[in-house]
């Protein structure tokens, strides 16, 4: 089994990364392979709705989204993590996930999704809800917790 963890923070080793490291440690202790992919510092443009991914099988913008797509198809789960900016995930992660989920045509219903959000103050619930929609809209089961997962 393998889970990919997406770090949406521009800070490579900040609070979001620390949360992902904790998730990774727990998964590894259960024998699950993990890979953290840092996207928060990349120049990722948003989806333009050109629909060329439907015919080409990948996004027209050749960047980390296309590099991650095969890993996403092969993995068993995905964890998306972001700092909270104005009660939402940061724009880079949102653009990345929009394009990743839109441009990949494989069945996602048996992949488990989870997210983590980090903030100094408020906005956690809204960002958590925003990220979970990527999973629920595509039919992915969402990993829950005995306590608040955010």
JSON list of C-alpha atoms in Angstrom, two decimals:
[
{"chain": "A", "resi": 1, "resn": "UNK", "atom": "CA", "xyz": [0.00, 0.00, 0.00]},
{"chain": "A", "resi": 2, "resn": "UNK", "atom": "CA", "xyz": [1.11, 3.54, -0.69]},
{"chain": "A", "resi": 3, "resn": "UNK", "atom": "CA", "xyz": [-0.23, 6.95, 0.29]},
{"chain": "A", "resi": 4, "resn": "UNK", "atom": "CA", "xyz": [0.92, 10.20, -1.25]},
{"chain": "A", "resi": 5, "resn": "UNK", "atom": "CA", "xyz": [0.88, 13.30, 0.91]},
{"chain": "A", "resi": 6, "resn": "UNK", "atom": "CA", "xyz": [0.62, 16.70, -0.77]},
{"chain": "A", "resi": 7, "resn": "UNK", "atom": "CA", "xyz": [2.22, 19.65, 1.04]},
{"chain": "A", "resi": 8, "resn": "UNK", "atom": "CA", "xyz": [0.44, 22.78, -0.18]},
{"chain": "A", "resi": 9, "resn": "UNK", "atom": "CA", "xyz": [2.46, 25.16, 1.98]},
{"chain": "A", "resi": 10, "resn": "UNK", "atom": "CA", "xyz": [5.04, 27.45, 0.43]},
{"chain": "A", "resi": 11, "resn": "UNK", "atom": "CA", "xyz": [7.18, 26.70, 3.51]},
{"chain": "A", "resi": 12, "resn": "UNK", "atom": "CA", "xyz": [8.88, 23.37, 2.88]},
{"chain": "A", "resi": 13, "resn": "UNK", "atom": "CA", "xyz": [9.36, 22.53, 6.57]},
{"chain": "A", "resi": 14, "resn": "UNK", "atom": "CA", "xyz": [6.61, 24.55, 8.24]},
{"chain": "A", "resi": 15, "resn": "UNK", "atom": "CA", "xyz": [3.55, 23.56, 10.29]},
{"chain": "A", "resi": 16, "resn": "UNK", "atom": "CA", "xyz": [1.81, 21.88, 7.35]},
{"chain": "A", "resi": 17, "resn": "UNK", "atom": "CA", "xyz": [4.87, 19.72, 6.71]},
{"chain": "A", "resi": 18, "resn": "UNK", "atom": "CA", "xyz": [5.06, 18.85, 10.40]},
{"chain": "A", "resi": 19, "resn": "UNK", "atom": "CA", "xyz": [1.46, 17.61, 10.32]},
{"chain": "A", "resi": 20, "resn": "UNK", "atom": "CA", "xyz": [2.22, 15.52, 7.22]},
{"chain": "A", "resi": 21, "resn": "UNK", "atom": "CA", "xyz": [5.31, 14.06, 8.89]},
{"chain": "A", "resi": 22, "resn": "UNK", "atom": "CA", "xyz": [3.14, 12.89, 11.79]},
{"chain": "A", "resi": 23, "resn": "UNK", "atom": "CA", "xyz": [0.67, 11.28, 9.37]},
{"chain": "A", "resi": 24, "resn": "UNK", "atom": "CA", "xyz": [3.56, 9.69, 7.47]},
{"chain": "A", "resi": 25, "resn": "UNK", "atom": "CA", "xyz": [5.09, 8.26, 10.68]},
{"chain": "A", "resi": 26, "resn": "UNK", "atom": "CA", "xyz": [1.79, 6.71, 11.68]},
{"chain": "A", "resi": 27, "resn": "UNK", "atom": "CA", "xyz": [1.23, 5.19, 8.24]},
{"chain": "A", "resi": 28, "resn": "UNK", "atom": "CA", "xyz": [4.78, 3.84, 8.09]},
{"chain": "A", "resi": 29, "resn": "UNK", "atom": "CA", "xyz": [4.34, 2.21, 11.51]},
{"chain": "A", "resi": 30, "resn": "UNK", "atom": "CA", "xyz": [1.45, 0.28, 9.93]},
{"chain": "A", "resi": 31, "resn": "UNK", "atom": "CA", "xyz": [3.61, -0.84, 6.99]},
{"chain": "A", "resi": 32, "resn": "UNK", "atom": "CA", "xyz": [2.21, 1.70, 4.53]},
{"chain": "A", "resi": 33, "resn": "UNK", "atom": "CA", "xyz": [4.65, 3.37, 2.15]},
{"chain": "A", "resi": 34, "resn": "UNK", "atom": "CA", "xyz": [4.41, 7.18, 1.93]},
{"chain": "A", "resi": 35, "resn": "UNK", "atom": "CA", "xyz": [5.74, 9.98, -0.22]},
{"chain": "A", "resi": 36, "resn": "UNK", "atom": "CA", "xyz": [5.47, 13.68, 0.57]},
{"chain": "A", "resi": 37, "resn": "UNK", "atom": "CA", "xyz": [5.20, 15.86, -2.52]},
{"chain": "A", "resi": 38, "resn": "UNK", "atom": "CA", "xyz": [5.83, 19.56, -1.95]},
{"chain": "A", "resi": 39, "resn": "UNK", "atom": "CA", "xyz": [3.75, 21.70, -4.33]},
{"chain": "A", "resi": 40, "resn": "UNK", "atom": "CA", "xyz": [3.22, 24.89, -2.32]},
{"chain": "A", "resi": 41, "resn": "UNK", "atom": "CA", "xyz": [6.35, 26.60, -3.65]},
{"chain": "A", "resi": 42, "resn": "UNK", "atom": "CA", "xyz": [5.67, 25.77, -7.32]},
{"chain": "A", "resi": 43, "resn": "UNK", "atom": "CA", "xyz": [4.29, 28.05, -10.01]},
{"chain": "A", "resi": 44, "resn": "UNK", "atom": "CA", "xyz": [1.03, 26.21, -10.71]},
{"chain": "A", "resi": 45, "resn": "UNK", "atom": "CA", "xyz": [-1.60, 27.85, -12.84]},
{"chain": "A", "resi": 46, "resn": "UNK", "atom": "CA", "xyz": [-5.27, 27.10, -12.48]},
{"chain": "A", "resi": 47, "resn": "UNK", "atom": "CA", "xyz": [-7.43, 24.99, -14.76]},
{"chain": "A", "resi": 48, "resn": "UNK", "atom": "CA", "xyz": [-8.64, 26.91, -17.81]},
{"chain": "A", "resi": 49, "resn": "UNK", "atom": "CA", "xyz": [-11.41, 24.45, -18.68]},
{"chain": "A", "resi": 50, "resn": "UNK", "atom": "CA", "xyz": [-9.98, 23.67, -22.12]},
{"chain": "A", "resi": 51, "resn": "UNK", "atom": "CA", "xyz": [-10.96, 19.99, -21.72]},
{"chain": "A", "resi": 52, "resn": "UNK", "atom": "CA", "xyz": [-7.90, 18.87, -23.67]},
{"chain": "A", "resi": 53, "resn": "UNK", "atom": "CA", "xyz": [-7.07, 16.49, -20.82]},
{"chain": "A", "resi": 54, "resn": "UNK", "atom": "CA", "xyz": [-10.07, 14.44, -21.94]},
{"chain": "A", "resi": 55, "resn": "UNK", "atom": "CA", "xyz": [-8.45, 13.70, -25.31]},
{"chain": "A", "resi": 56, "resn": "UNK", "atom": "CA", "xyz": [-4.75, 13.93, -24.44]},
{"chain": "A", "resi": 57, "resn": "UNK", "atom": "CA", "xyz": [-4.97, 12.01, -21.17]},
{"chain": "A", "resi": 58, "resn": "UNK", "atom": "CA", "xyz": [-3.08, 14.69, -19.27]},
{"chain": "A", "resi": 59, "resn": "UNK", "atom": "CA", "xyz": [-3.22, 18.40, -18.56]},
{"chain": "A", "resi": 60, "resn": "UNK", "atom": "CA", "xyz": [-1.97, 20.77, -21.27]},
{"chain": "A", "resi": 61, "resn": "UNK", "atom": "CA", "xyz": [0.21, 22.51, -18.71]},
{"chain": "A", "resi": 62, "resn": "UNK", "atom": "CA", "xyz": [3.19, 20.22, -18.28]},
{"chain": "A", "resi": 63, "resn": "UNK", "atom": "CA", "xyz": [4.21, 20.70, -14.65]},
{"chain": "A", "resi": 64, "resn": "UNK", "atom": "CA", "xyz": [4.06, 18.93, -11.30]},
{"chain": "A", "resi": 65, "resn": "UNK", "atom": "CA", "xyz": [0.38, 18.08, -11.84]},
{"chain": "A", "resi": 66, "resn": "UNK", "atom": "CA", "xyz": [1.29, 15.77, -14.75]},
{"chain": "A", "resi": 67, "resn": "UNK", "atom": "CA", "xyz": [4.24, 14.41, -12.76]},
{"chain": "A", "resi": 68, "resn": "UNK", "atom": "CA", "xyz": [1.96, 13.55, -9.84]},
{"chain": "A", "resi": 69, "resn": "UNK", "atom": "CA", "xyz": [-0.96, 12.11, -11.86]},
{"chain": "A", "resi": 70, "resn": "UNK", "atom": "CA", "xyz": [0.61, 8.64, -12.39]},
{"chain": "A", "resi": 71, "resn": "UNK", "atom": "CA", "xyz": [1.54, 8.48, -8.70]},
{"chain": "A", "resi": 72, "resn": "UNK", "atom": "CA", "xyz": [-2.05, 9.36, -7.81]},
{"chain": "A", "resi": 73, "resn": "UNK", "atom": "CA", "xyz": [-3.37, 6.60, -10.07]},
{"chain": "A", "resi": 74, "resn": "UNK", "atom": "CA", "xyz": [-1.02, 4.02, -8.53]},
{"chain": "A", "resi": 75, "resn": "UNK", "atom": "CA", "xyz": [-1.46, 4.97, -4.87]},
{"chain": "A", "resi": 76, "resn": "UNK", "atom": "CA", "xyz": [-4.08, 3.72, -2.44]},
{"chain": "A", "resi": 77, "resn": "UNK", "atom": "CA", "xyz": [-4.68, 7.04, -0.69]},
{"chain": "A", "resi": 78, "resn": "UNK", "atom": "CA", "xyz": [-4.02, 10.75, -0.84]},
{"chain": "A", "resi": 79, "resn": "UNK", "atom": "CA", "xyz": [-3.60, 13.27, 1.95]},
{"chain": "A", "resi": 80, "resn": "UNK", "atom": "CA", "xyz": [-3.83, 16.96, 0.99]},
{"chain": "A", "resi": 81, "resn": "UNK", "atom": "CA", "xyz": [-2.53, 19.49, 3.48]},
{"chain": "A", "resi": 82, "resn": "UNK", "atom": "CA", "xyz": [-2.58, 23.28, 3.45]},
{"chain": "A", "resi": 83, "resn": "UNK", "atom": "CA", "xyz": [-2.06, 26.31, 5.57]},
{"chain": "A", "resi": 84, "resn": "UNK", "atom": "CA", "xyz": [-5.25, 28.30, 5.95]},
{"chain": "A", "resi": 85, "resn": "UNK", "atom": "CA", "xyz": [-5.37, 31.62, 4.10]},
{"chain": "A", "resi": 86, "resn": "UNK", "atom": "CA", "xyz": [-8.58, 33.64, 4.42]},
{"chain": "A", "resi": 87, "resn": "UNK", "atom": "CA", "xyz": [-10.61, 30.61, 5.55]},
{"chain": "A", "resi": 88, "resn": "UNK", "atom": "CA", "xyz": [-9.54, 28.43, 2.63]},
{"chain": "A", "resi": 89, "resn": "UNK", "atom": "CA", "xyz": [-6.68, 26.32, 1.37]},
{"chain": "A", "resi": 90, "resn": "UNK", "atom": "CA", "xyz": [-3.98, 28.32, -0.35]},
{"chain": "A", "resi": 91, "resn": "UNK", "atom": "CA", "xyz": [-4.40, 29.10, -4.04]},
{"chain": "A", "resi": 92, "resn": "UNK", "atom": "CA", "xyz": [-1.46, 27.00, -5.22]},
{"chain": "A", "resi": 93, "resn": "UNK", "atom": "CA", "xyz": [-2.81, 23.83, -3.64]},
{"chain": "A", "resi": 94, "resn": "UNK", "atom": "CA", "xyz": [-6.32, 24.58, -4.88]},
{"chain": "A", "resi": 95, "resn": "UNK", "atom": "CA", "xyz": [-5.05, 25.01, -8.46]},
{"chain": "A", "resi": 96, "resn": "UNK", "atom": "CA", "xyz": [-2.99, 21.83, -8.14]},
{"chain": "A", "resi": 97, "resn": "UNK", "atom": "CA", "xyz": [-5.92, 19.76, -6.88]},
{"chain": "A", "resi": 98, "resn": "UNK", "atom": "CA", "xyz": [-8.39, 21.25, -9.39]},
{"chain": "A", "resi": 99, "resn": "UNK", "atom": "CA", "xyz": [-6.16, 20.21, -12.26]},
{"chain": "A", "resi": 100, "resn": "UNK", "atom": "CA", "xyz": [-5.09, 16.87, -10.74]},
{"chain": "A", "resi": 101, "resn": "UNK", "atom": "CA", "xyz": [-8.64, 15.70, -10.12]},
{"chain": "A", "resi": 102, "resn": "UNK", "atom": "CA", "xyz": [-10.02, 17.11, -13.37]},
{"chain": "A", "resi": 103, "resn": "UNK", "atom": "CA", "xyz": [-7.30, 15.78, -15.67]},
{"chain": "A", "resi": 104, "resn": "UNK", "atom": "CA", "xyz": [-7.13, 12.22, -14.29]},
{"chain": "A", "resi": 105, "resn": "UNK", "atom": "CA", "xyz": [-9.80, 9.95, -15.71]},
{"chain": "A", "resi": 106, "resn": "UNK", "atom": "CA", "xyz": [-9.23, 6.80, -13.63]},
{"chain": "A", "resi": 107, "resn": "UNK", "atom": "CA", "xyz": [-11.72, 5.54, -11.05]},
{"chain": "A", "resi": 108, "resn": "UNK", "atom": "CA", "xyz": [-10.95, 7.09, -7.67]},
{"chain": "A", "resi": 109, "resn": "UNK", "atom": "CA", "xyz": [-13.71, 5.41, -5.67]},
{"chain": "A", "resi": 110, "resn": "UNK", "atom": "CA", "xyz": [-11.41, 2.91, -3.90]},
{"chain": "A", "resi": 111, "resn": "UNK", "atom": "CA", "xyz": [-8.72, 5.43, -2.93]},
{"chain": "A", "resi": 112, "resn": "UNK", "atom": "CA", "xyz": [-8.92, 6.87, 0.57]},
{"chain": "A", "resi": 113, "resn": "UNK", "atom": "CA", "xyz": [-8.70, 10.64, 0.99]},
{"chain": "A", "resi": 114, "resn": "UNK", "atom": "CA", "xyz": [-7.79, 12.73, 3.99]},
{"chain": "A", "resi": 115, "resn": "UNK", "atom": "CA", "xyz": [-6.71, 16.29, 4.61]},
{"chain": "A", "resi": 116, "resn": "UNK", "atom": "CA", "xyz": [-4.96, 18.39, 7.19]},
{"chain": "A", "resi": 117, "resn": "UNK", "atom": "CA", "xyz": [-5.08, 22.14, 7.65]},
{"chain": "A", "resi": 118, "resn": "UNK", "atom": "CA", "xyz": [-2.92, 24.42, 9.76]},
{"chain": "A", "resi": 119, "resn": "UNK", "atom": "CA", "xyz": [-3.76, 27.90, 10.96]},
{"chain": "A", "resi": 120, "resn": "UNK", "atom": "CA", "xyz": [-2.80, 30.45, 13.56]},
{"chain": "A", "resi": 121, "resn": "UNK", "atom": "CA", "xyz": [-6.38, 31.48, 14.15]},
{"chain": "A", "resi": 122, "resn": "UNK", "atom": "CA", "xyz": [-9.70, 30.68, 12.45]},
{"chain": "A", "resi": 123, "resn": "UNK", "atom": "CA", "xyz": [-10.84, 29.35, 9.12]},
{"chain": "A", "resi": 124, "resn": "UNK", "atom": "CA", "xyz": [-9.91, 25.73, 9.72]},
{"chain": "A", "resi": 125, "resn": "UNK", "atom": "CA", "xyz": [-13.43, 24.36, 9.26]},
{"chain": "A", "resi": 126, "resn": "UNK", "atom": "CA", "xyz": [-13.96, 26.09, 5.92]},
{"chain": "A", "resi": 127, "resn": "UNK", "atom": "CA", "xyz": [-10.57, 25.00, 4.55]},
{"chain": "A", "resi": 128, "resn": "UNK", "atom": "CA", "xyz": [-11.09, 21.45, 5.82]},
{"chain": "A", "resi": 129, "resn": "UNK", "atom": "CA", "xyz": [-14.49, 21.32, 4.11]},
{"chain": "A", "resi": 130, "resn": "UNK", "atom": "CA", "xyz": [-13.04, 22.72, 0.87]},
{"chain": "A", "resi": 131, "resn": "UNK", "atom": "CA", "xyz": [-10.33, 20.06, 0.69]},
{"chain": "A", "resi": 132, "resn": "UNK", "atom": "CA", "xyz": [-12.64, 17.18, 1.61]},
{"chain": "A", "resi": 133, "resn": "UNK", "atom": "CA", "xyz": [-14.89, 18.04, -1.35]},
{"chain": "A", "resi": 134, "resn": "UNK", "atom": "CA", "xyz": [-12.21, 16.83, -3.77]},
{"chain": "A", "resi": 135, "resn": "UNK", "atom": "CA", "xyz": [-12.61, 13.39, -2.21]},
{"chain": "A", "resi": 136, "resn": "UNK", "atom": "CA", "xyz": [-16.36, 13.28, -1.75]},
{"chain": "A", "resi": 137, "resn": "UNK", "atom": "CA", "xyz": [-17.20, 14.63, -5.22]},
{"chain": "A", "resi": 138, "resn": "UNK", "atom": "CA", "xyz": [-15.09, 11.88, -6.82]},
{"chain": "A", "resi": 139, "resn": "UNK", "atom": "CA", "xyz": [-16.54, 9.15, -4.60]},
{"chain": "A", "resi": 140, "resn": "UNK", "atom": "CA", "xyz": [-13.42, 8.61, -2.52]},
{"chain": "A", "resi": 141, "resn": "UNK", "atom": "CA", "xyz": [-14.00, 7.48, 1.06]},
{"chain": "A", "resi": 142, "resn": "UNK", "atom": "CA", "xyz": [-12.73, 10.05, 3.55]},
{"chain": "A", "resi": 143, "resn": "UNK", "atom": "CA", "xyz": [-10.62, 8.85, 6.47]},
{"chain": "A", "resi": 144, "resn": "UNK", "atom": "CA", "xyz": [-12.25, 10.03, 9.64]},
{"chain": "A", "resi": 145, "resn": "UNK", "atom": "CA", "xyz": [-11.00, 10.25, 13.19]},
{"chain": "A", "resi": 146, "resn": "UNK", "atom": "CA", "xyz": [-12.18, 9.89, 16.76]},
{"chain": "A", "resi": 147, "resn": "UNK", "atom": "CA", "xyz": [-11.37, 13.57, 17.05]},
{"chain": "A", "resi": 148, "resn": "UNK", "atom": "CA", "xyz": [-11.29, 16.50, 14.66]},
{"chain": "A", "resi": 149, "resn": "UNK", "atom": "CA", "xyz": [-9.05, 15.49, 11.72]},
{"chain": "A", "resi": 150, "resn": "UNK", "atom": "CA", "xyz": [-8.06, 19.01, 10.73]}
]
